[in-house]
PDB file of C-alpha atoms in Angstrom:
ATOM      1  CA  UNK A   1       0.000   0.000   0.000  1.00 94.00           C
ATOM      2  CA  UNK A   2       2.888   2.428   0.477  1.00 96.00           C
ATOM      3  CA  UNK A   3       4.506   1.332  -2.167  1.00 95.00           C
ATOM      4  CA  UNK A   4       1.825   2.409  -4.376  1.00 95.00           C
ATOM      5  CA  UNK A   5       1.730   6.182  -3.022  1.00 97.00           C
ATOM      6  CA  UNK A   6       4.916   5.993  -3.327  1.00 97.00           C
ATOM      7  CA  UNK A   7       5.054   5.502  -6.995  1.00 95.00           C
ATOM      8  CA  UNK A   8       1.488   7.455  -7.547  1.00 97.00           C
ATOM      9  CA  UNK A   9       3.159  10.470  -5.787  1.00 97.00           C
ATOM     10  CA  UNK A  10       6.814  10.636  -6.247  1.00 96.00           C
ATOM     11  CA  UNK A  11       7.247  10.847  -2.588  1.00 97.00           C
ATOM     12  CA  UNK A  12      10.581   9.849  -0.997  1.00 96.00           C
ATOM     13  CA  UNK A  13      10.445   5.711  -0.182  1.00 97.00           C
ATOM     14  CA  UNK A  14      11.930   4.670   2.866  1.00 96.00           C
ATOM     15  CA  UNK A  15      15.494   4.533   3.669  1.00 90.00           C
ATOM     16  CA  UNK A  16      15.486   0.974   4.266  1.00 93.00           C
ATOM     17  CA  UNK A  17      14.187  -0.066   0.677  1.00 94.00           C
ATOM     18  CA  UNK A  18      16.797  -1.270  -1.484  1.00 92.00           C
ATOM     19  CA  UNK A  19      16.525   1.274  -4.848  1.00 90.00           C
ATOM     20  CA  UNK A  20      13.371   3.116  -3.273  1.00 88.00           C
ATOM     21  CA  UNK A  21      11.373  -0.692  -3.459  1.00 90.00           C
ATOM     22  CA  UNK A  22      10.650  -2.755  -0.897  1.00 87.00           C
ATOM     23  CA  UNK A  23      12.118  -5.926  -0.379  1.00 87.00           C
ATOM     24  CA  UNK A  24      10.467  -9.184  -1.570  1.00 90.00           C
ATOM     25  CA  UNK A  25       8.574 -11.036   1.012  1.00 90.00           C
ATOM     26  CA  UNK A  26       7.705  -7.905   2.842  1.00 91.00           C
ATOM     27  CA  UNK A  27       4.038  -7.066   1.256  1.00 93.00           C
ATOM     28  CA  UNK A  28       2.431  -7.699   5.342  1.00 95.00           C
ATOM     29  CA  UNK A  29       4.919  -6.257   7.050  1.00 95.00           C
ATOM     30  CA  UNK A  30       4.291  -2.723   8.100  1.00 96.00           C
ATOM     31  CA  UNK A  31       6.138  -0.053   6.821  1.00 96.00           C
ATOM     32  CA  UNK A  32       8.830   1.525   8.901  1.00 96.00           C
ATOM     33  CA  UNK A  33      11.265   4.415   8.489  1.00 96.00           C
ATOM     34  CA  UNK A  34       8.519   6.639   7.802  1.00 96.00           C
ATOM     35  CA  UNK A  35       8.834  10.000   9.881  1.00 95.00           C
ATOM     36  CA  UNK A  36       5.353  11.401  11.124  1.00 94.00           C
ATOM     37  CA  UNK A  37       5.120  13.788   8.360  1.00 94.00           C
ATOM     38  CA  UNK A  38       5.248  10.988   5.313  1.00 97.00           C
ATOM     39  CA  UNK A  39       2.790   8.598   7.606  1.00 97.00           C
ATOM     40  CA  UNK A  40       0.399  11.894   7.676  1.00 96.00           C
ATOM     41  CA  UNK A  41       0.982  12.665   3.472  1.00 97.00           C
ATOM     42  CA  UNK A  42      -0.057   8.737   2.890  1.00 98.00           C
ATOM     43  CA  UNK A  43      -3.072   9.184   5.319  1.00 97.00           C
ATOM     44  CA  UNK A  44      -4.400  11.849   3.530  1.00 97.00           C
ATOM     45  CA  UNK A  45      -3.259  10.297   0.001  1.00 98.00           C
ATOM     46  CA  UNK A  46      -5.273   7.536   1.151  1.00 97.00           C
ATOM     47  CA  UNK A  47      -8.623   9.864   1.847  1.00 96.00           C
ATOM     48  CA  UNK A  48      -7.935   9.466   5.518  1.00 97.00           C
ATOM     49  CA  UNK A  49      -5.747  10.573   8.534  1.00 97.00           C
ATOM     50  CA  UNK A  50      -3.454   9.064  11.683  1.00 97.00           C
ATOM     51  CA  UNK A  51      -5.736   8.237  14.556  1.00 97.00           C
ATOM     52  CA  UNK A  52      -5.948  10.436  17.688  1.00 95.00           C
ATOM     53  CA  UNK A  53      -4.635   8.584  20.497  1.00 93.00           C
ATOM     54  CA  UNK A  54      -7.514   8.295  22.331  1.00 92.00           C
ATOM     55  CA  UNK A  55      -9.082   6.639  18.920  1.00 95.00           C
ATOM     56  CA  UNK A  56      -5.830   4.430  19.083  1.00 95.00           C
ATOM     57  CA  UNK A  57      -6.139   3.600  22.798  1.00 94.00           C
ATOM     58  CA  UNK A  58     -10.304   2.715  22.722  1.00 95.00           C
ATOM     59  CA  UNK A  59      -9.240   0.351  19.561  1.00 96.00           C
ATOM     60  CA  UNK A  60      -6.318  -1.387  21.939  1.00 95.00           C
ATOM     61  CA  UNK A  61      -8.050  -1.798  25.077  1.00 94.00           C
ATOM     62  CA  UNK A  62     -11.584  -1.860  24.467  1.00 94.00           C
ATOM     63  CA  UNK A  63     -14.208  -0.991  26.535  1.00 94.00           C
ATOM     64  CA  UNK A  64     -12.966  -2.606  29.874  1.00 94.00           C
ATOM     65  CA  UNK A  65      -9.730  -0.615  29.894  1.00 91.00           C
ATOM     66  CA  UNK A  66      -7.225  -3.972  29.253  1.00 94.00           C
ATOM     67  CA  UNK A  67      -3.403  -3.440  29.774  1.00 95.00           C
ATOM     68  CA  UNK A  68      -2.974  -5.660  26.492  1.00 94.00           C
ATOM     69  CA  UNK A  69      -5.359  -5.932  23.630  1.00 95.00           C
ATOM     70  CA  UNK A  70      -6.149  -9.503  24.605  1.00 96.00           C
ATOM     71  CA  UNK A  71      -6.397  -8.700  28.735  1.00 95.00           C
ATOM     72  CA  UNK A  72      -4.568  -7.450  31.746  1.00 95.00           C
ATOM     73  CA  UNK A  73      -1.763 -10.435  31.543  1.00 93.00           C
ATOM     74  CA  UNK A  74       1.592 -10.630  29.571  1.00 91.00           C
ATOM     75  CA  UNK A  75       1.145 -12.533  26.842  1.00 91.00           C
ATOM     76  CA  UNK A  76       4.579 -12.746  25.060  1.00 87.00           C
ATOM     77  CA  UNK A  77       3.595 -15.362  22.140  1.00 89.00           C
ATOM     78  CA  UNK A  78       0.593 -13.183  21.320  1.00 90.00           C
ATOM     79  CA  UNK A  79       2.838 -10.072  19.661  1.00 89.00           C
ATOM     80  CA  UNK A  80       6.058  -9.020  18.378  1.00 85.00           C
ATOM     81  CA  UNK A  81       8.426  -7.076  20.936  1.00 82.00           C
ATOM     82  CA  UNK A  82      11.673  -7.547  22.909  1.00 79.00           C
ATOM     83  CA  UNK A  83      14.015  -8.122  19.956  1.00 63.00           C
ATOM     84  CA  UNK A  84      12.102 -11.704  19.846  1.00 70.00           C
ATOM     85  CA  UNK A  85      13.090 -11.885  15.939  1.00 67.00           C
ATOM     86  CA  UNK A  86      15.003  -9.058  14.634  1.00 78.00           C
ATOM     87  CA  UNK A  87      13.301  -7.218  12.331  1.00 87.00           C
ATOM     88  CA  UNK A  88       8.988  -6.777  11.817  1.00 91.00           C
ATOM     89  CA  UNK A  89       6.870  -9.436  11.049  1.00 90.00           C
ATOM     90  CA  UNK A  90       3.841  -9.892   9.057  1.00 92.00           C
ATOM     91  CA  UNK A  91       0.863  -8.531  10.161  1.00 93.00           C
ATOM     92  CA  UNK A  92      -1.152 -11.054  10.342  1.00 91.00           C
ATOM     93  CA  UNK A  93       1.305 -13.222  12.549  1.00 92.00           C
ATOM     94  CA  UNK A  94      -0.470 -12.816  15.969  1.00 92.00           C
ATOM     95  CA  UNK A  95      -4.200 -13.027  15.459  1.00 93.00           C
ATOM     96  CA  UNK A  96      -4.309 -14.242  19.042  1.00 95.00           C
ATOM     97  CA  UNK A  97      -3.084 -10.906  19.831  1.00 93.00           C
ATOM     98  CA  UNK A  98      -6.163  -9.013  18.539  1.00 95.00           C
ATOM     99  CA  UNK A  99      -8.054  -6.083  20.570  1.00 96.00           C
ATOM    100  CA  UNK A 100     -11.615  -6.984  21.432  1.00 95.00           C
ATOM    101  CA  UNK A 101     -12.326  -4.798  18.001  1.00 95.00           C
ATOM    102  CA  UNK A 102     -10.329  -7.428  15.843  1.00 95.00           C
ATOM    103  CA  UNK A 103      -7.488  -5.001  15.328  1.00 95.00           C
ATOM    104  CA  UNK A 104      -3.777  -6.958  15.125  1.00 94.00           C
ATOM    105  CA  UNK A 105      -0.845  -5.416  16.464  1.00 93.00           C
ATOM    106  CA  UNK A 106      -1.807  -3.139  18.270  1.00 94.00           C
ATOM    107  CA  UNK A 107       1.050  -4.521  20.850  1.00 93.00           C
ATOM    108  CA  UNK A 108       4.144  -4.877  19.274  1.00 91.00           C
ATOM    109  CA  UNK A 109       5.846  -4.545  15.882  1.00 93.00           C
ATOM    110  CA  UNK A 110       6.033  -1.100  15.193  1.00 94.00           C
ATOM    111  CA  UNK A 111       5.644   1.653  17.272  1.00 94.00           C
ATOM    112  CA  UNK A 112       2.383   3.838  15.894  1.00 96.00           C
ATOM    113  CA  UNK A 113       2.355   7.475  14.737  1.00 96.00           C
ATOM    114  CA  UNK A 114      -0.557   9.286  16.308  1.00 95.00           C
ATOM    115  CA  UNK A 115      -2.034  12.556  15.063  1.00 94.00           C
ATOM    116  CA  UNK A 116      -1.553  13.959  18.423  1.00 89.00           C
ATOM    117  CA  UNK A 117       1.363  16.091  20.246  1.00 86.00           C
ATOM    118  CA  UNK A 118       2.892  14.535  22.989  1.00 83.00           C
ATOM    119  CA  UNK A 119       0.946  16.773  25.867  1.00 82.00           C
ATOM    120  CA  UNK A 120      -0.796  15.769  29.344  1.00 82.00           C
ATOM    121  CA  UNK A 121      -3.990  14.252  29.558  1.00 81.00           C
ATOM    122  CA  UNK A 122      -6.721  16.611  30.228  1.00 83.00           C
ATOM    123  CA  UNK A 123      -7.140  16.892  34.099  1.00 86.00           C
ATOM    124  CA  UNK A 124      -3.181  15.225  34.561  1.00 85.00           C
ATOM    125  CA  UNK A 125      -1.261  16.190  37.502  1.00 88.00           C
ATOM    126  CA  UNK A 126       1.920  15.165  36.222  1.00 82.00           C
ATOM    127  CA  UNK A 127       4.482  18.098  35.905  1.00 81.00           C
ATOM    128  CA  UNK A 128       4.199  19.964  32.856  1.00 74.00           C
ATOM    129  CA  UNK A 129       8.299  19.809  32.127  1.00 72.00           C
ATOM    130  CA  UNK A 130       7.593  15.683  31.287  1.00 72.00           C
ATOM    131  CA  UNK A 131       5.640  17.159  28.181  1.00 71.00           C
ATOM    132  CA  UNK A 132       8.416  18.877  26.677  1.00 67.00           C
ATOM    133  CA  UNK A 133      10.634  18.370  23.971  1.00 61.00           C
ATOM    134  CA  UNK A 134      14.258  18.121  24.301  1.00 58.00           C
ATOM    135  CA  UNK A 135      15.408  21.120  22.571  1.00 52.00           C
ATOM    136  CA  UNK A 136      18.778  20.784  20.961  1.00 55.00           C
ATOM    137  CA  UNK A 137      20.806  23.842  21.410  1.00 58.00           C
ATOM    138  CA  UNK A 138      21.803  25.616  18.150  1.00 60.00           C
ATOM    139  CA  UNK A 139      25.672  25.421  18.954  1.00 65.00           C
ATOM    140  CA  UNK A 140      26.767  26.215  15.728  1.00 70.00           C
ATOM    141  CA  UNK A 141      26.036  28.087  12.525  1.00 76.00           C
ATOM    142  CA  UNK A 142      24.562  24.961  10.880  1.00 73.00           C
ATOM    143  CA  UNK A 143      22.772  24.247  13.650  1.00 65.00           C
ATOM    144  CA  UNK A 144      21.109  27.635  13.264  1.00 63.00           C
ATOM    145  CA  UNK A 145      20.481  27.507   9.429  1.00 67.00           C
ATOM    146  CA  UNK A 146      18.951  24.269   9.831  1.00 60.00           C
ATOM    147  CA  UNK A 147      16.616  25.558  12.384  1.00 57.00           C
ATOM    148  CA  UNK A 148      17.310  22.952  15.013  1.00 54.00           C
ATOM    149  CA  UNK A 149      15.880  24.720  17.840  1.00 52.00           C
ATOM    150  CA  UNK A 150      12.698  24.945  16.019  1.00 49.00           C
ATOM    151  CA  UNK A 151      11.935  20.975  16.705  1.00 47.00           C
ATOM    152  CA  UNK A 152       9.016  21.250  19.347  1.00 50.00           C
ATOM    153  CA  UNK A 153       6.690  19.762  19.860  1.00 62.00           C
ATOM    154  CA  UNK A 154       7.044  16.151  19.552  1.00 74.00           C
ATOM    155  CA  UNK A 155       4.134  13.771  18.367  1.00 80.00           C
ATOM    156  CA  UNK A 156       3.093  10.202  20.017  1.00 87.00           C
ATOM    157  CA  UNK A 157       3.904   7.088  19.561  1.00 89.00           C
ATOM    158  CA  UNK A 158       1.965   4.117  20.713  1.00 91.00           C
ATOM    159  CA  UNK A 159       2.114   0.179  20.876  1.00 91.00           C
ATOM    160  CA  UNK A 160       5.810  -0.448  21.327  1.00 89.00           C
ATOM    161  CA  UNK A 161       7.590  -2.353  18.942  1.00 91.00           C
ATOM    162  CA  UNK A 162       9.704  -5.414  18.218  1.00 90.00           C
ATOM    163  CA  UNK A 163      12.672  -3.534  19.882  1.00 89.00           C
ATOM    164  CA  UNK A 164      10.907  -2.843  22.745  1.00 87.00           C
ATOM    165  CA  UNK A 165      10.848  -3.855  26.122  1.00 86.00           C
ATOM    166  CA  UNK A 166       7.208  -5.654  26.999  1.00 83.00           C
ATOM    167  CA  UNK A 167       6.042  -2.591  29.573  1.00 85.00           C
ATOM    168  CA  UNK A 168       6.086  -0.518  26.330  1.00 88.00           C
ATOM    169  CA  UNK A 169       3.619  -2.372  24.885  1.00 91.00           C
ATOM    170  CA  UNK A 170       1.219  -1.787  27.152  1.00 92.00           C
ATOM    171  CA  UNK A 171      -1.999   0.027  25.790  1.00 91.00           C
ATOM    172  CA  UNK A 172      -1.457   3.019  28.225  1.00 89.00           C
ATOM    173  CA  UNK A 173       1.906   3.643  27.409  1.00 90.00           C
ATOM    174  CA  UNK A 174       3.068   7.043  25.639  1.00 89.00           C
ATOM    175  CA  UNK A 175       6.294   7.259  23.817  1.00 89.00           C
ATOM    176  CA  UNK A 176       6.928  10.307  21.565  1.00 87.00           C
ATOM    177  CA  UNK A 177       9.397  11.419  18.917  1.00 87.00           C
ATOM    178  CA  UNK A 178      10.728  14.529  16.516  1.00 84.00           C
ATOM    179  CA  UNK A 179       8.144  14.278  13.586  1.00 88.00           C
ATOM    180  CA  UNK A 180      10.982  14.425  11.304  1.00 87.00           C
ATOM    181  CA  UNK A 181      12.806  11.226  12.576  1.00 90.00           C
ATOM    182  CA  UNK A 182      12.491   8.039  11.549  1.00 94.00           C
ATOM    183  CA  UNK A 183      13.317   4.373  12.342  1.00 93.00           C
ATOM    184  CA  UNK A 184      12.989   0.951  11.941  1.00 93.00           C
ATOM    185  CA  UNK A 185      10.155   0.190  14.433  1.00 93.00           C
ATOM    186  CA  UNK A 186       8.110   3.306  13.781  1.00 95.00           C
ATOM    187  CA  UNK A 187       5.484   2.887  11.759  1.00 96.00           C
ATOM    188  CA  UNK A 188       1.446   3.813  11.790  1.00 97.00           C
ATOM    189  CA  UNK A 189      -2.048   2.838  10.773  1.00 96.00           C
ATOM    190  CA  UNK A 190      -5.243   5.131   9.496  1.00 96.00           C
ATOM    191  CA  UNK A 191      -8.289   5.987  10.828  1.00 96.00           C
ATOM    192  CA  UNK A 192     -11.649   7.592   9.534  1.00 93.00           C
ATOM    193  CA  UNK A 193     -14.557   9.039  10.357  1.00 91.00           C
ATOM    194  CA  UNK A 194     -18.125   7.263  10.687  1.00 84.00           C
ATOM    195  CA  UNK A 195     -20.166   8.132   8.170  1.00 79.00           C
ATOM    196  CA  UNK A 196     -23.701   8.897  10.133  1.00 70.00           C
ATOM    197  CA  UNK A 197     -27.104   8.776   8.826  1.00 66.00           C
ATOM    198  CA  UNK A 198     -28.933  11.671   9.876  1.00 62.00           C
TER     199      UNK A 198
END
């Protein structure tokens, strides 16, 4: 799929695709090395947009408020984290790790892009200097010209990945990045509005 807005658009492939095209065998897999802005450009490419993380959370834990999509327990063959194999894995490799809305992975894999800014929860008491971005100082001239000091604020990731330790899997837990980086267990899914009859 984002190898087709890739070559519908012209927009830059990921870093880790051997001459801008994905390696064979990798079709399920989700796509990593995407930065928050090219997972946004493909969501709205695709007619659609990166899920708020509340959206996110309600579609990993349900309606019971689960630590994991499949309960409160630490399942370990039901997703892919902890450096368990070394790269992703297909997507439909853990069914038995499905939310209680049929949605796979959302434990594990790749860590998700949200459409949100990494900022307290409405009504938190946490301190407000956990919520901000580490701001590189601009100690030289290139530093300045490229604007590093510019880099706040930071967007959300959720689900952990398959480099990640099992507590970051955890539906509740908030990890957050530069939307300009990129790695090899971020990645991201799209969301969409109901369409209501009135």
């Amino acid at each position: 799929q984002y190898a087709r807005f890739v070559a519908a658009t012209g927009h830059r492939p990921p870093l880790n695709w051997d001459g801008g095209k994905f390696r064979p065998g990798q079709e399920l897999h989700p796509v990593t090395m995407v930065s928050w802005h090219d997972a946004n450009a493909y969501a709205s490419w695709a007619g659609a947009r990166l899920p708020r993380e509340a959206e996110w959370e309600k579609a990993a834990r349900g309606v019971d408020g689960r630590r994991w999509p499949w309960g409160d327990e630490m399942d370990a063959s039901r997703l892919k984290t902890y450096y368990t194999v070394g790269a992703t894995t297909e997507v439909t490799r853990f069914p038995e790790g499905a939310s209680p809305f049929g949605v796979v992975d959302m434990a594990g894999n790749v860590s998700e892009w949200t459409a949100d800014n990494f900022r307290p929860y409405p009504g938190s008491d946490a301190p407000a200097e956990y919520f901000q971005g580490r701001i590189a100082m601009a100690t030289t001239p290139l530093d300045e010209a490229m604007k590093v000091v510019d880099l706040v604020p930071v967007d959300v990731l959720r689900g952990g990945s398959w480099k990640s330790a099992p507590f970051s899997t955890a539906n509740y837990h908030r990890n957050y990045s530069w939307p300009h980086y990129a790695s090899d267990f971020f990645g991201f899914r799209i969301a969409a509005d109901l369409e209501t009859e009135r």
